[in-house]
Amino acid sequence: MVQCVLRRHYAADTAELPGMGLGTLTVDATGSAGAARDAYESGARHALLRQPVDLDGDDPASTVAALVLVRDLTSYGMVVDWRLVHGDATATWRRLAHLHPPRELLAPGGEDALSQWRASHCIGKCFHRNGPGFVQVRDWRTGQLRRITIDEPRHRAAVSPLLEGALAQDIDQEVLADYTAAGLVDMLGAHAWWMPYQVRRWPQSHTAV
């Protein structure tokens, strides 16, 4: 289970004001379909994850559900207050640099890695858009734009289940290998999840992106 506390505003000095709290959102390990949308439409602009997201933990299904939720909350431009645990801070932040930066990165060298993460973060750092018969990914995580167009039917069909997190065995293995090699899918144990988000709120006109 993943639980996050929702608030209408991200500023700390508003936390105790009447009407700011919007309750707790609970997402089970089967996915977070619609959870971020429901949170945003309820008026929430801040989400606090109660438990750390442990990439080295013994419950990869829940960890994937938490990462999917952070990804989707980020796609709505929400402030996500979360803690991340992993042994390799440098590799972790670069791979997850498109997500809203966590409050803590609990790993050797985590403070330096987190400072770089915060300094380089922006909306649209790694996102996908759906077109007629194709999916396009734009990825700035390396500092240079990678534009990837996915039009092969098998590859397009795999995106939908991966969006919510899926067992790797349930995905076409050739497609999964291609996506993993391209850095578009992340693996945790036997589970896989689609990393790019679909931008829901643009910081500027969509025609400029």
PDB file of C-alpha atoms in Angstrom, residues 1-3 27-32 49 51-71 82-86 92 95-96 99 163-166 186-194:
ATOM      1  CA  MET A   1       0.000   0.000   0.000  1.00  0.00           C
ATOM      2  CA  VAL A   2       1.117   3.548  -0.763  1.00  0.00           C
ATOM      3  CA  GLN A   3      -0.382   6.349   1.303  1.00  0.00           C
ATOM      4  CA  VAL A  27      -3.026   3.277  -3.655  1.00  0.00           C
ATOM      5  CA  ASP A  28      -2.536  -0.472  -3.656  1.00  0.00           C
ATOM      6  CA  ALA A  29       0.281  -2.312  -5.383  1.00  0.00           C
ATOM      7  CA  THR A  30      -1.816  -3.116  -8.452  1.00  0.00           C
ATOM      8  CA  GLY A  31      -1.398   0.421  -9.786  1.00  0.00           C
ATOM      9  CA  SER A  32      -2.502   4.011  -9.429  1.00  0.00           C
ATOM     10  CA  LEU A  49       4.141  10.155   0.887  1.00  0.00           C
ATOM     11  CA  GLN A  51       6.637   5.888   3.747  1.00  0.00           C
ATOM     12  CA  PRO A  52      10.067   6.080   2.092  1.00  0.00           C
ATOM     13  CA  VAL A  53      10.359   4.699  -1.422  1.00  0.00           C
ATOM     14  CA  ASP A  54      13.026   2.002  -0.994  1.00  0.00           C
ATOM     15  CA  LEU A  55      14.497   0.800  -4.273  1.00  0.00           C
ATOM     16  CA  ASP A  56      16.400  -1.883  -2.370  1.00  0.00           C
ATOM     17  CA  GLY A  57      13.390  -3.047  -0.335  1.00  0.00           C
ATOM     18  CA  ASP A  58      11.683  -6.414  -0.268  1.00  0.00           C
ATOM     19  CA  ASP A  59       8.342  -5.214  -1.711  1.00  0.00           C
ATOM     20  CA  PRO A  60       9.091  -4.160  -5.303  1.00  0.00           C
ATOM     21  CA  ALA A  61       5.392  -4.146  -6.252  1.00  0.00           C
ATOM     22  CA  SER A  62       4.626  -1.415  -3.710  1.00  0.00           C
ATOM     23  CA  THR A  63       7.792   0.455  -4.666  1.00  0.00           C
ATOM     24  CA  VAL A  64       6.730   0.468  -8.318  1.00  0.00           C
ATOM     25  CA  ALA A  65       3.258   1.668  -7.296  1.00  0.00           C
ATOM     26  CA  ALA A  66       4.876   4.531  -5.349  1.00  0.00           C
ATOM     27  CA  LEU A  67       7.119   5.521  -8.274  1.00  0.00           C
ATOM     28  CA  VAL A  68       4.172   5.426 -10.673  1.00  0.00           C
ATOM     29  CA  LEU A  69       2.229   7.661  -8.293  1.00  0.00           C
ATOM     30  CA  VAL A  70       5.127  10.143  -7.970  1.00  0.00           C
ATOM     31  CA  ARG A  71       5.458  10.150 -11.768  1.00  0.00           C
ATOM     32  CA  TRP A  82       8.797  12.006  -0.580  1.00  0.00           C
ATOM     33  CA  ARG A  83      11.939  10.236   0.564  1.00  0.00           C
ATOM     34  CA  LEU A  84      13.999   7.945  -1.645  1.00  0.00           C
ATOM     35  CA  VAL A  85      16.295   5.145  -0.467  1.00  0.00           C
ATOM     36  CA  HIS A  86      18.915   3.544  -2.700  1.00  0.00           C
ATOM     37  CA  THR A  92      19.425   6.907  -9.108  1.00  0.00           C
ATOM     38  CA  ARG A  95      17.527   7.949 -13.982  1.00  0.00           C
ATOM     39  CA  LEU A  96      14.689   9.556 -12.017  1.00  0.00           C
ATOM     40  CA  LEU A  99      10.332  13.189 -11.235  1.00  0.00           C
ATOM     41  CA  LEU A 163       2.150   2.718 -17.360  1.00  0.00           C
ATOM     42  CA  GLU A 164       0.630   1.152 -14.244  1.00  0.00           C
ATOM     43  CA  GLY A 165       3.552  -1.157 -13.547  1.00  0.00           C
ATOM     44  CA  ALA A 166       3.470  -4.785 -14.643  1.00  0.00           C
ATOM     45  CA  ASP A 186      12.804   0.650 -15.147  1.00  0.00           C
ATOM     46  CA  MET A 187      12.994  -2.794 -13.544  1.00  0.00           C
ATOM     47  CA  LEU A 188      12.602  -3.585  -9.850  1.00  0.00           C
ATOM     48  CA  GLY A 189      12.783  -7.288  -9.181  1.00  0.00           C
ATOM     49  CA  ALA A 190      10.170  -8.974 -11.346  1.00  0.00           C
ATOM     50  CA  HIS A 191       8.299  -5.694 -11.910  1.00  0.00           C
ATOM     51  CA  ALA A 192       8.625  -3.109 -14.670  1.00  0.00           C
ATOM     52  CA  TRP A 193       7.224   0.407 -15.047  1.00  0.00           C
ATOM     53  CA  TRP A 194       7.095   3.052 -17.771  1.00  0.00           C
TER      54      TRP A 194
END
